[in-house]
Amino acid sequence: MEIWFSQMDTENVKTSVRVDRQLFSRQSEYQRINVFESREFGRMIVLDGEIIFSEADEFIYNEMVVHVPMAVHPCVKNVLIIGGGDGGVAKVLTQYPEIEAIDVVEPDEMFIEVSREFFPETARGFDDDRVKITNMDGLRFLRRCRDKYDLIINDSTDPFGHTEGLFTREFYGNCYRALHDDGIMVYQHGSPFYDEDEAAFRAMHRKAYQSFPVSRVYQASIPTCPAGIWMFGFASKKYHPLKDFDAQRWNERQLETWYYTTHLHKGAFMLPKYVEDILSEEEMKK
Amino acid sequence: MEIWFSQMDTENVKTSVRVDRQLFSRQSEYQRINVFESREFGRMIVLDGEIIFSEADEFIYNEMVVHVPMAVHPCVKNVLIIGGGDGGVAKVLTQYPEIEAIDVVEPDEMFIEVSREFFPETARGFDDDRVKITNMDGLRFLRRCRDKYDLIINDSTDPFGHTEGLFTREFYGNCYRALHDDGIMVYQHGSPFYDEDEAAFRAMHRKAYQSFPVSRVYQASIPTCPAGIWMFGFASKKYHPLKDFDAQRWNERQLETWYYTTHLHKGAFMLPKYVEDILSEEEMKK
């Protein structure tokens, strides 16, 4: 018998993964949560049909959203993770001793429980004393925050469905207000390749570019993402991701990584021409 | 009715593309050749089950194997393309006026005929007066070449099947001999992510590293490639892909591109840590 899980990358392209068994399947208040055991990617969490986390490639995403801003900002003490129910981002952040507090704002309690049960190695990011989990919608949480964080990481899934509010202009404005004067925000920028993703990609850059003085985009190759290419936004009140990047200081930390290096940090901001063109076009718009 | 073509990225992962119709399907002397019309990628050539060429993403591959060496070598006059039956690499090369001769050595005549029939826009690369097609095995062709080329591009498909000989130590040695004293060789290095591709990836770097004084690897994000990440080898007798890279000279050409930029050129050589580690390990071996 063969079981294949398929992710619809677009209406016309799908990525299928051979699955040994389905370990969990339930509808939470927010989304359909599935956990599969696969041969190629190990265990995977699938939310509403999309692979959100796989044991084989989660390191790429988690390292890229954490180490890039951490190698730029000189002293991060307070971090907010919006989403982050799997604990992977929190786990990488806890490697930094100077961080004093990590707020994880994940509305879906069941997602966190599932992560703790099936991915204990990753979810142990939650066990660090500095981590505080709040089960609340990210946009609502942000409305009451002022001048509180050095770094905000938007680890939420998609500009559609229940996380839609996390991709609005109001959201970027609220993040801006919640950050200190030299704060940085990193957010998922999606995959720029397929036509059906392009409008969301453009809108995201336009909103961030209009909300923050510094707004750059960087990339990583993530096999389980549509087209294998994923983009991240780096929006900042003060620091530039390359001009204020301190490779030596970061290397002296001697953190173990599998994807990130300080060379790759620079390379990640050097984008394909078709992506640069999209970004420039949006920057011209008022 | 739905028709889906599936490419097995590994035994346990497949990429499937919705297909409107199959335009061609025949066994040549060398391989099974299929042409499909798809919604997401336009027309695609599939050789022995692998997408070799799609209208939607061919630009990435072709630009990266041509512009990277052309922006490094100060004066390329004679080029050899091994494989290249679709004409895409030749087409990009013909944009350079200083090139005097382009030898295309593709054993499979049927592959060339299919390209001319179904991809005339790409195959017009063959119509340039400087292009000469030889239907012969690349390794046999190379055995009689000495000190003849400034640039060799190995555009053949795979280290398996009928092109296996193009990934042997003898092949790299023959390329070395066929190049002028300042010649460059660019070759497909495959996808480094999946375990089943790692041995071939390692072997390729070991052979090139032992055959050439300069041997570096660079990357591109290509949606139809396994895991969406593809690597290229840059092996050279003299020029370094970054130290001898002349961005200004290349930009003054004002060539139109959709993927390559001189920024991206540099970024493409900044590799994920897991790839750097594999390469260093092979470089330590005798």
Coordinates of C-alpha atoms in Angstrom, one line a residue:
Chain A
M1 CA 0.0 0.0 0.0
E2 CA 1.2 3.5 -0.8
I3 CA 0.0 6.7 1.0
W4 CA 0.9 10.0 -0.5
F5 CA 0.3 13.4 1.0
S6 CA 0.0 16.1 -1.6
Q7 CA 0.4 19.9 -1.1
M8 CA -1.2 22.0 -3.8
D9 CA 1.6 24.5 -4.5
T10 CA -0.7 26.1 -7.0
E11 CA -4.0 24.9 -8.6
N12 CA -1.8 23.3 -11.3
V13 CA 1.3 22.1 -9.4
K14 CA 1.5 19.8 -6.4
T15 CA 4.3 18.4 -4.2
S16 CA 3.6 14.9 -2.9
V17 CA 5.4 13.1 -0.1
R18 CA 5.2 9.4 0.6
V19 CA 3.8 8.9 4.0
D20 CA 4.2 6.0 6.4
R21 CA 1.3 7.0 8.6
Q22 CA -0.9 9.7 9.7
L23 CA -0.2 10.4 13.4
F24 CA -2.8 13.0 14.1
S25 CA -5.7 14.7 12.3
R26 CA -8.1 17.1 14.0
Q27 CA -9.9 20.4 13.3
S28 CA -8.9 23.0 15.9
E29 CA -10.8 26.2 16.4
Y30 CA -8.6 27.8 13.7
Q31 CA -7.4 25.1 11.2
R32 CA -7.1 21.5 10.2
I33 CA -4.0 20.0 11.9
N34 CA -2.4 16.9 10.5
V35 CA 0.8 15.2 11.5
F36 CA 2.4 12.7 9.1
E37 CA 5.4 10.4 9.4
S38 CA 7.3 10.5 6.1
R39 CA 10.4 8.8 4.7
E40 CA 12.0 11.8 3.1
F41 CA 11.1 14.7 5.5
G42 CA 10.6 12.8 8.7
R43 CA 7.6 14.0 10.7
M44 CA 5.7 16.9 9.2
I45 CA 3.0 19.3 10.5
V46 CA 0.4 20.1 7.9
L47 CA -2.0 23.0 8.6
D48 CA -5.0 23.4 6.2
G49 CA -3.2 21.3 3.6
E50 CA 0.2 23.1 3.7
I51 CA 3.4 21.7 5.1
I52 CA 4.3 24.1 7.9
F53 CA 7.1 22.2 9.4
S54 CA 9.2 19.2 8.5
E55 CA 12.0 17.6 10.5
A56 CA 14.2 17.5 7.5
D57 CA 14.1 21.2 6.5
E58 CA 12.8 23.2 9.4
F59 CA 16.3 24.3 10.2
I60 CA 16.5 26.5 7.1
Y61 CA 13.4 28.5 7.9
N62 CA 14.2 28.9 11.6
E63 CA 17.8 29.8 11.2
M64 CA 17.0 32.4 8.6
V65 CA 14.3 34.3 10.5
V66 CA 16.5 34.4 13.7
H67 CA 20.1 34.7 12.8
V68 CA 19.7 37.3 10.1
P69 CA 18.2 40.0 12.4
M70 CA 20.4 38.8 15.4
A71 CA 23.6 39.4 13.4
V72 CA 22.4 43.0 12.6
H73 CA 20.9 44.3 15.8
P74 CA 23.6 45.0 18.4
C75 CA 21.6 44.0 21.5
V76 CA 18.3 42.2 21.4
K77 CA 16.6 41.8 24.8
N78 CA 12.9 41.5 24.1
V79 CA 11.4 39.5 21.2
L80 CA 7.9 38.9 20.0
I81 CA 7.1 35.9 17.9
I82 CA 3.7 36.1 16.2
G83 CA 2.5 32.5 15.5
G84 CA 5.4 30.2 16.1
G85 CA 3.3 27.4 17.5
D86 CA 5.8 24.7 16.6
G87 CA 8.5 26.2 18.9
G88 CA 11.2 26.1 16.3
V89 CA 11.8 29.9 16.2
A90 CA 11.8 30.2 20.0
K91 CA 14.3 27.3 20.2
V92 CA 16.8 29.1 18.0
L93 CA 16.4 32.3 19.8
T94 CA 17.1 30.7 23.2
Q95 CA 20.7 30.2 22.0
Y96 CA 21.3 33.9 22.5
P97 CA 22.1 34.6 26.2
E98 CA 21.4 38.4 26.0
I99 CA 17.8 37.8 25.2
E100 CA 15.7 38.4 28.3
A101 CA 12.1 37.7 27.2
I102 CA 10.5 35.9 24.3
D103 CA 6.7 36.4 23.9
V104 CA 5.1 33.8 21.7
V105 CA 1.6 34.8 20.6
E106 CA -0.1 31.9 19.0
P107 CA -3.9 31.7 19.0
D108 CA -4.2 28.0 18.4
E109 CA -3.6 26.0 21.6
M110 CA -4.1 22.7 19.9
F111 CA -1.2 23.5 17.5
I112 CA 1.1 24.0 20.5
E113 CA -0.1 20.8 22.2
V114 CA 0.4 18.8 19.0
S115 CA 4.0 20.2 18.7
R116 CA 4.8 19.3 22.3
E117 CA 3.5 15.7 21.7
F118 CA 5.0 14.9 18.3
F119 CA 7.9 17.3 18.1
P120 CA 9.3 17.4 21.6
E121 CA 12.8 18.2 20.4
T122 CA 11.6 21.4 18.7
A123 CA 8.9 22.3 21.2
R124 CA 11.5 22.4 24.0
G125 CA 12.0 25.9 22.8
F126 CA 8.9 26.6 24.9
D127 CA 10.5 25.3 28.1
D128 CA 13.0 28.0 28.4
D129 CA 12.2 30.3 31.4
R130 CA 12.3 33.4 29.1
V131 CA 9.5 32.1 26.9
K132 CA 6.0 33.2 27.6
I133 CA 3.1 31.8 25.5
T134 CA -0.1 33.8 25.0
N135 CA -3.0 32.2 23.2
M136 CA -4.3 35.2 21.4
D137 CA -4.7 36.7 17.9
G138 CA -1.5 38.5 17.0
L139 CA -3.2 41.6 15.7
R140 CA -5.2 42.0 18.9
F141 CA -2.1 41.4 21.1
L142 CA -0.2 44.1 19.1
R143 CA -2.8 46.7 19.6
R144 CA -1.9 47.2 23.2
C145 CA 1.9 47.2 22.7
R146 CA 4.0 50.4 22.6
D147 CA 7.8 50.7 22.3
K148 CA 8.3 47.2 23.8
Y149 CA 10.3 45.0 21.5
D150 CA 13.8 44.9 19.8
L151 CA 12.7 42.2 17.4
I152 CA 9.3 41.0 16.1
I153 CA 9.2 37.8 14.0
N154 CA 6.0 37.2 12.1
D155 CA 6.0 33.4 11.9
S156 CA 2.3 33.1 11.0
T157 CA 1.3 31.0 8.1
D158 CA -0.4 32.8 5.3
P159 CA -2.1 36.0 4.1
F160 CA -5.3 34.0 3.9
G161 CA -7.6 32.4 6.4
H162 CA -7.5 33.2 10.1
T163 CA -4.0 34.8 9.9
E164 CA -5.1 37.3 7.2
G165 CA -5.1 40.2 9.7
L166 CA -1.3 39.7 10.1
F167 CA -0.7 40.8 6.5
T168 CA -2.7 44.1 6.6
R169 CA -1.4 47.6 6.6
E170 CA -2.7 48.0 10.2
F171 CA -0.5 45.0 11.2
Y172 CA 2.7 46.6 9.9
G173 CA 1.8 49.9 11.6
N174 CA 1.2 48.1 14.9
C175 CA 4.5 46.3 14.6
Y176 CA 6.2 49.6 14.0
R177 CA 4.6 51.1 17.2
A178 CA 5.4 48.0 19.2
L179 CA 9.1 48.2 18.4
H180 CA 11.8 50.3 20.1
D181 CA 13.4 53.1 18.0
D182 CA 16.0 50.7 16.7
G183 CA 13.7 47.7 16.4
I184 CA 13.6 45.1 13.6
M185 CA 10.7 43.1 12.2
V186 CA 11.2 40.0 10.2
Y187 CA 8.2 38.4 8.4
Q188 CA 7.4 35.7 5.9
H189 CA 7.2 37.1 2.5
G190 CA 6.1 34.0 0.6
S191 CA 7.2 32.5 -2.6
P192 CA 7.5 34.9 -5.6
F193 CA 7.6 32.5 -8.5
Y194 CA 4.0 31.4 -9.2
D195 CA 1.6 34.0 -10.7
E196 CA -1.1 33.3 -8.1
D197 CA 1.3 34.3 -5.3
E198 CA 2.6 37.4 -6.9
A199 CA -0.2 39.8 -5.8
A200 CA 0.2 38.9 -2.2
F201 CA 4.0 39.2 -2.5
R202 CA 3.7 42.7 -4.0
A203 CA 1.2 43.9 -1.5
M204 CA 3.4 42.7 1.4
H205 CA 6.4 44.6 0.2
R206 CA 4.3 47.8 -0.5
K207 CA 2.9 47.8 3.0
A208 CA 6.3 47.2 4.7
Y209 CA 8.1 49.7 2.5
Q210 CA 5.5 52.4 3.3
S211 CA 5.6 51.6 7.1
F212 CA 9.3 51.3 7.8
P213 CA 12.4 53.4 6.9
V214 CA 14.4 50.3 5.9
S215 CA 12.7 47.5 4.1
R216 CA 14.6 44.7 2.3
V217 CA 13.8 41.2 1.2
Y218 CA 15.9 38.1 1.5
Q219 CA 15.6 34.5 0.3
A220 CA 16.3 30.9 1.2
S221 CA 15.9 27.6 -0.6
I222 CA 13.3 25.5 1.3
P223 CA 12.4 22.2 -0.4
T224 CA 8.9 22.0 1.1
C225 CA 7.9 25.5 0.1
P226 CA 6.2 26.2 -3.2
A227 CA 8.8 26.3 -6.0
G228 CA 11.4 25.6 -3.4
I229 CA 12.1 29.3 -2.9
W230 CA 11.0 31.4 0.0
M231 CA 11.3 35.0 0.8
F232 CA 11.6 36.9 4.1
G233 CA 11.0 40.6 4.8
F234 CA 13.4 42.6 6.9
A235 CA 11.8 45.8 8.0
S236 CA 13.6 48.1 10.4
K237 CA 13.5 51.5 12.0
K238 CA 17.2 52.1 11.9
Y239 CA 19.5 49.2 11.0
H240 CA 20.2 48.1 7.5
P241 CA 20.6 44.3 7.0
L242 CA 23.9 44.6 5.2
K243 CA 25.4 48.0 6.2
D244 CA 24.8 47.3 10.0
F245 CA 25.6 43.6 9.8
D246 CA 28.5 42.5 12.1
A247 CA 29.8 39.2 10.8
Q248 CA 32.7 39.1 13.2
R249 CA 30.6 39.6 16.3
W250 CA 28.2 36.9 15.1
N251 CA 30.9 34.4 14.3
E252 CA 32.5 34.9 17.7
R253 CA 29.3 33.4 19.2
Q254 CA 30.2 30.1 17.6
L255 CA 26.7 28.9 17.3
E256 CA 26.1 25.7 15.4
T257 CA 24.1 26.1 12.2
W258 CA 23.2 23.9 9.2
Y259 CA 22.0 26.6 6.8
Y260 CA 23.1 30.1 8.0
T261 CA 26.6 31.5 7.6
T262 CA 27.7 35.1 7.6
H263 CA 28.6 34.7 3.9
L264 CA 25.1 33.3 3.2
H265 CA 23.6 36.3 5.1
K266 CA 25.0 38.6 2.4
G267 CA 24.1 36.3 -0.5
A268 CA 20.5 36.0 0.7
F269 CA 19.9 39.6 0.0
M270 CA 21.2 39.3 -3.6
L271 CA 17.9 38.5 -5.4
P272 CA 16.9 37.2 -8.8
K273 CA 16.2 40.0 -11.3
Y274 CA 12.5 39.1 -11.6
V275 CA 12.2 39.5 -7.9
E276 CA 14.1 42.8 -7.8
D277 CA 11.9 44.1 -10.6
I278 CA 8.7 43.3 -8.6
L279 CA 10.1 45.0 -5.5
S280 CA 11.2 48.2 -7.4
E281 CA 7.8 48.5 -9.1
E282 CA 6.1 48.4 -5.7
E283 CA 8.5 50.9 -4.3
M284 CA 7.5 53.4 -7.0
K285 CA 3.9 53.3 -5.9
K286 CA 2.6 55.8 -3.4
Chain B
M1 CA -10.7 14.9 -16.9
E2 CA -7.5 15.7 -15.2
I3 CA -4.0 14.7 -16.5
W4 CA -1.0 15.1 -14.2
F5 CA 2.6 14.5 -15.1
S6 CA 4.7 13.5 -12.1
Q7 CA 8.4 13.8 -11.8
M8 CA 10.0 11.5 -9.1
D9 CA 12.3 13.9 -7.2
T10 CA 13.3 11.0 -5.0
E11 CA 11.7 7.6 -4.5
N12 CA 9.5 9.3 -1.8
V13 CA 8.8 12.8 -3.2
K14 CA 7.3 13.8 -6.5
T15 CA 6.4 17.0 -8.2
S16 CA 3.3 16.9 -10.3
V17 CA 2.2 19.3 -13.0
R18 CA -1.3 19.5 -14.4
V19 CA -1.1 18.9 -18.1
D20 CA -3.4 20.0 -20.9
R21 CA -2.1 17.5 -23.4
Q22 CA 0.8 15.4 -24.4
L23 CA 2.3 16.8 -27.6
F24 CA 4.9 14.2 -28.3
S25 CA 6.1 10.9 -26.9
R26 CA 8.7 8.7 -28.5
Q27 CA 11.7 6.6 -27.6
S28 CA 14.9 7.9 -29.3
E29 CA 18.1 5.9 -29.6
Y30 CA 19.1 7.4 -26.2
Q31 CA 16.0 8.2 -24.2
R32 CA 12.2 8.6 -23.9
I33 CA 11.3 12.0 -25.1
N34 CA 8.0 13.6 -24.0
V35 CA 6.6 17.1 -24.6
F36 CA 3.7 18.3 -22.5
E37 CA 1.6 21.4 -22.6
S38 CA 1.0 22.5 -19.0
R39 CA -0.8 25.4 -17.4
E40 CA 1.8 26.5 -14.9
F41 CA 5.0 25.9 -16.8
G42 CA 3.9 26.2 -20.4
R43 CA 5.5 23.6 -22.7
M44 CA 7.9 21.2 -21.1
I45 CA 10.4 18.6 -22.4
V46 CA 10.6 15.5 -20.3
L47 CA 13.5 13.1 -20.8
D48 CA 13.3 9.7 -19.2
G49 CA 10.7 11.1 -16.7
E50 CA 12.6 14.3 -15.8
I51 CA 11.6 17.9 -16.6
I52 CA 14.6 19.1 -18.6
F53 CA 13.2 22.3 -19.9
S54 CA 10.0 24.3 -19.2
E55 CA 9.1 27.6 -20.8
A56 CA 8.4 29.1 -17.4
D57 CA 11.7 28.5 -15.7
E58 CA 14.3 27.7 -18.5
F59 CA 15.6 31.3 -18.2
I60 CA 17.1 30.6 -14.8
Y61 CA 19.2 27.7 -15.8
N62 CA 20.3 29.1 -19.2
E63 CA 21.3 32.5 -17.8
M64 CA 23.2 31.0 -14.9
V65 CA 25.4 28.7 -17.0
V66 CA 26.2 31.4 -19.5
H67 CA 26.4 34.8 -17.8
V68 CA 28.4 33.6 -14.8
P69 CA 31.5 32.5 -16.8
M70 CA 31.0 35.3 -19.4
A71 CA 31.2 37.9 -16.6
V72 CA 34.5 36.4 -15.4
H73 CA 36.5 35.5 -18.6
P74 CA 37.8 38.6 -20.3
C75 CA 37.4 37.4 -23.9
V76 CA 35.6 34.2 -24.9
K77 CA 35.8 33.3 -28.5
N78 CA 35.3 29.5 -28.7
V79 CA 32.7 27.7 -26.7
L80 CA 31.8 24.0 -26.5
I81 CA 28.3 23.0 -25.2
I82 CA 28.1 19.3 -24.3
G83 CA 24.4 18.3 -24.6
G84 CA 22.3 21.4 -25.0
G85 CA 19.8 19.8 -27.4
D86 CA 17.1 22.3 -26.6
G87 CA 19.2 25.2 -27.8
G88 CA 18.6 27.4 -24.7
V89 CA 22.3 27.7 -23.8
A90 CA 23.3 28.5 -27.4
K91 CA 20.6 31.1 -27.6
V92 CA 21.9 33.0 -24.6
L93 CA 25.5 32.7 -25.8
T94 CA 24.7 34.2 -29.2
Q95 CA 24.0 37.5 -27.4
Y96 CA 27.7 38.0 -27.0
P97 CA 29.2 39.4 -30.2
E98 CA 32.9 38.5 -29.3
I99 CA 32.1 34.8 -29.5
E100 CA 33.2 33.4 -32.8
A101 CA 32.2 29.7 -32.6
I102 CA 29.8 27.6 -30.6
D103 CA 30.1 23.8 -30.9
V104 CA 27.0 21.9 -29.7
V105 CA 27.8 18.3 -29.2
E106 CA 24.4 16.5 -28.6
P107 CA 24.2 12.8 -29.5
D108 CA 20.4 12.7 -29.7
E109 CA 19.2 14.0 -33.1
M110 CA 15.6 13.4 -32.2
F111 CA 15.9 15.7 -29.1
I112 CA 17.1 18.5 -31.4
E113 CA 14.3 17.9 -33.9
V114 CA 11.7 17.9 -31.1
S115 CA 13.1 21.2 -29.8
R116 CA 13.0 22.8 -33.3
E117 CA 9.4 21.7 -33.7
F118 CA 7.9 22.5 -30.3
F119 CA 10.2 25.2 -29.0
P120 CA 11.2 27.2 -32.1
E121 CA 11.7 30.4 -29.9
T122 CA 14.4 28.6 -27.9
A123 CA 15.8 26.4 -30.7
R124 CA 16.5 29.5 -32.8
G125 CA 19.8 29.5 -30.9
F126 CA 20.8 26.9 -33.4
D127 CA 20.2 29.1 -36.4
D128 CA 23.1 31.5 -35.6
D129 CA 25.9 31.2 -38.1
R130 CA 28.4 30.6 -35.3
V131 CA 26.7 27.5 -34.0
K132 CA 27.7 24.1 -35.3
I133 CA 25.9 21.0 -34.2
T134 CA 27.6 17.6 -34.0
N135 CA 25.6 14.5 -33.2
M136 CA 28.1 12.6 -31.1
D137 CA 28.8 11.4 -27.6
G138 CA 30.5 14.3 -25.7
L139 CA 33.2 12.1 -24.2
R140 CA 34.2 10.8 -27.6
F141 CA 34.2 14.3 -29.1
L142 CA 36.4 15.6 -26.3
R143 CA 39.0 12.9 -26.7
R144 CA 40.3 14.6 -29.9
C145 CA 40.3 18.2 -28.6
R146 CA 43.4 20.0 -27.4
D147 CA 43.7 23.6 -26.3
K148 CA 40.7 24.6 -28.3
Y149 CA 38.1 26.3 -26.1
D150 CA 37.8 29.3 -23.8
L151 CA 34.6 27.9 -22.3
I152 CA 33.0 24.5 -22.0
I153 CA 29.5 24.2 -20.7
N154 CA 28.4 20.7 -19.7
D155 CA 24.6 20.9 -20.2
S156 CA 24.0 17.1 -20.2
T157 CA 21.3 15.7 -18.1
D158 CA 22.5 13.3 -15.4
P159 CA 25.3 11.2 -14.0
F160 CA 23.2 8.2 -14.9
G161 CA 22.1 6.5 -18.1
H162 CA 23.6 7.4 -21.5
T163 CA 25.3 10.6 -20.2
E164 CA 27.1 8.7 -17.4
G165 CA 30.5 9.1 -19.1
L166 CA 30.1 12.9 -18.8
F167 CA 30.5 12.7 -15.0
T168 CA 33.7 10.6 -14.9
R169 CA 37.2 11.6 -13.9
E170 CA 38.3 11.1 -17.5
F171 CA 35.7 13.6 -18.6
Y172 CA 37.0 16.3 -16.3
G173 CA 40.5 15.5 -17.5
N174 CA 39.5 15.7 -21.1
C175 CA 37.7 19.1 -20.6
Y176 CA 40.9 20.4 -18.9
R177 CA 42.9 19.4 -22.0
A178 CA 40.4 20.8 -24.4
L179 CA 40.5 24.2 -22.7
H180 CA 43.0 27.0 -23.4
D181 CA 45.3 28.0 -20.5
D182 CA 42.8 30.4 -19.1
G183 CA 39.7 28.3 -19.9
I184 CA 36.6 27.8 -17.8
M185 CA 34.3 24.9 -17.5
V186 CA 30.8 25.1 -16.1
Y187 CA 28.8 22.0 -15.3
Q188 CA 25.6 20.9 -13.7
H189 CA 26.3 19.9 -10.2
G190 CA 22.8 18.6 -9.3
S191 CA 20.7 19.1 -6.2
P192 CA 22.4 18.7 -2.9
F193 CA 19.4 18.3 -0.6
Y194 CA 18.1 14.8 -0.8
D195 CA 20.2 11.9 0.6
E196 CA 20.0 9.9 -2.6
D197 CA 21.7 12.7 -4.6
E198 CA 24.4 13.4 -2.1
A199 CA 26.9 10.8 -3.3
A200 CA 26.8 12.0 -6.9
F201 CA 27.1 15.6 -5.7
R202 CA 30.2 14.7 -3.6
A203 CA 31.9 12.7 -6.4
M204 CA 31.4 15.5 -8.9
H205 CA 33.1 18.1 -6.7
R206 CA 35.9 15.7 -5.8
K207 CA 36.7 15.1 -9.5
A208 CA 36.6 18.7 -10.5
Y209 CA 38.5 19.9 -7.5
Q210 CA 41.3 17.4 -8.3
S211 CA 41.3 18.2 -12.0
F212 CA 41.3 22.1 -11.9
P213 CA 43.3 24.7 -10.0
V214 CA 40.1 26.7 -9.3
S215 CA 36.9 24.8 -8.4
R216 CA 33.9 26.6 -6.9
V217 CA 30.2 25.8 -6.7
Y218 CA 27.2 28.1 -7.2
Q219 CA 23.5 27.9 -6.8
A220 CA 20.2 28.9 -8.3
S221 CA 16.5 28.4 -7.3
I222 CA 14.8 26.5 -10.1
P223 CA 11.2 25.4 -9.4
T224 CA 11.2 22.3 -11.6
C225 CA 14.4 20.9 -10.1
P226 CA 14.3 18.5 -7.2
A227 CA 13.9 20.4 -3.9
G228 CA 13.9 23.6 -6.0
I229 CA 17.6 24.1 -5.5
W230 CA 20.2 23.5 -8.2
M231 CA 24.0 23.7 -8.1
F232 CA 26.5 24.5 -10.8
G233 CA 30.3 23.8 -10.9
F234 CA 32.7 26.5 -12.0
A235 CA 36.1 24.9 -12.7
S236 CA 38.8 27.0 -14.1
K237 CA 42.5 26.9 -15.0
K238 CA 43.1 30.5 -14.1
Y239 CA 40.2 32.8 -13.3
H240 CA 38.4 32.9 -10.0
P241 CA 34.6 33.4 -10.2
L242 CA 34.6 36.3 -7.7
K243 CA 38.1 37.7 -7.7
D244 CA 38.3 37.9 -11.5
F245 CA 34.7 38.9 -11.9
D246 CA 34.2 42.2 -13.7
A247 CA 30.7 43.5 -12.9
Q248 CA 31.1 46.9 -14.6
R249 CA 32.2 45.4 -17.8
W250 CA 29.3 43.0 -17.8
N251 CA 26.7 45.7 -16.9
E252 CA 28.0 47.9 -19.8
R253 CA 26.8 45.2 -22.2
Q254 CA 23.2 46.0 -21.2
L255 CA 21.9 42.5 -21.8
E256 CA 18.4 41.8 -20.8
T257 CA 18.0 39.1 -18.1
W258 CA 15.2 37.8 -15.9
Y259 CA 17.3 36.0 -13.3
Y260 CA 21.0 37.0 -13.5
T261 CA 22.3 40.3 -12.1
T262 CA 25.9 41.1 -11.2
H263 CA 24.7 41.2 -7.5
L264 CA 23.2 37.8 -7.8
H265 CA 26.4 36.5 -9.4
K266 CA 28.2 37.1 -6.1
G267 CA 25.3 35.9 -3.9
A268 CA 25.1 32.6 -5.9
F269 CA 28.5 31.6 -4.6
M270 CA 27.5 32.1 -0.9
L271 CA 26.2 28.7 -0.1
P272 CA 24.2 27.0 2.7
K273 CA 26.3 25.7 5.5
Y274 CA 25.3 22.1 4.8
V275 CA 26.5 22.4 1.2
E276 CA 29.8 24.2 2.3
D277 CA 30.4 21.3 4.7
I278 CA 30.0 18.7 2.0
L279 CA 32.3 20.5 -0.3
S280 CA 35.0 21.0 2.3
E281 CA 34.9 17.3 3.3
E282 CA 35.5 16.3 -0.3
E283 CA 38.3 18.8 -0.7
M284 CA 40.1 17.1 2.2
K285 CA 40.2 13.8 0.4
K286 CA 43.2 12.9 -1.7

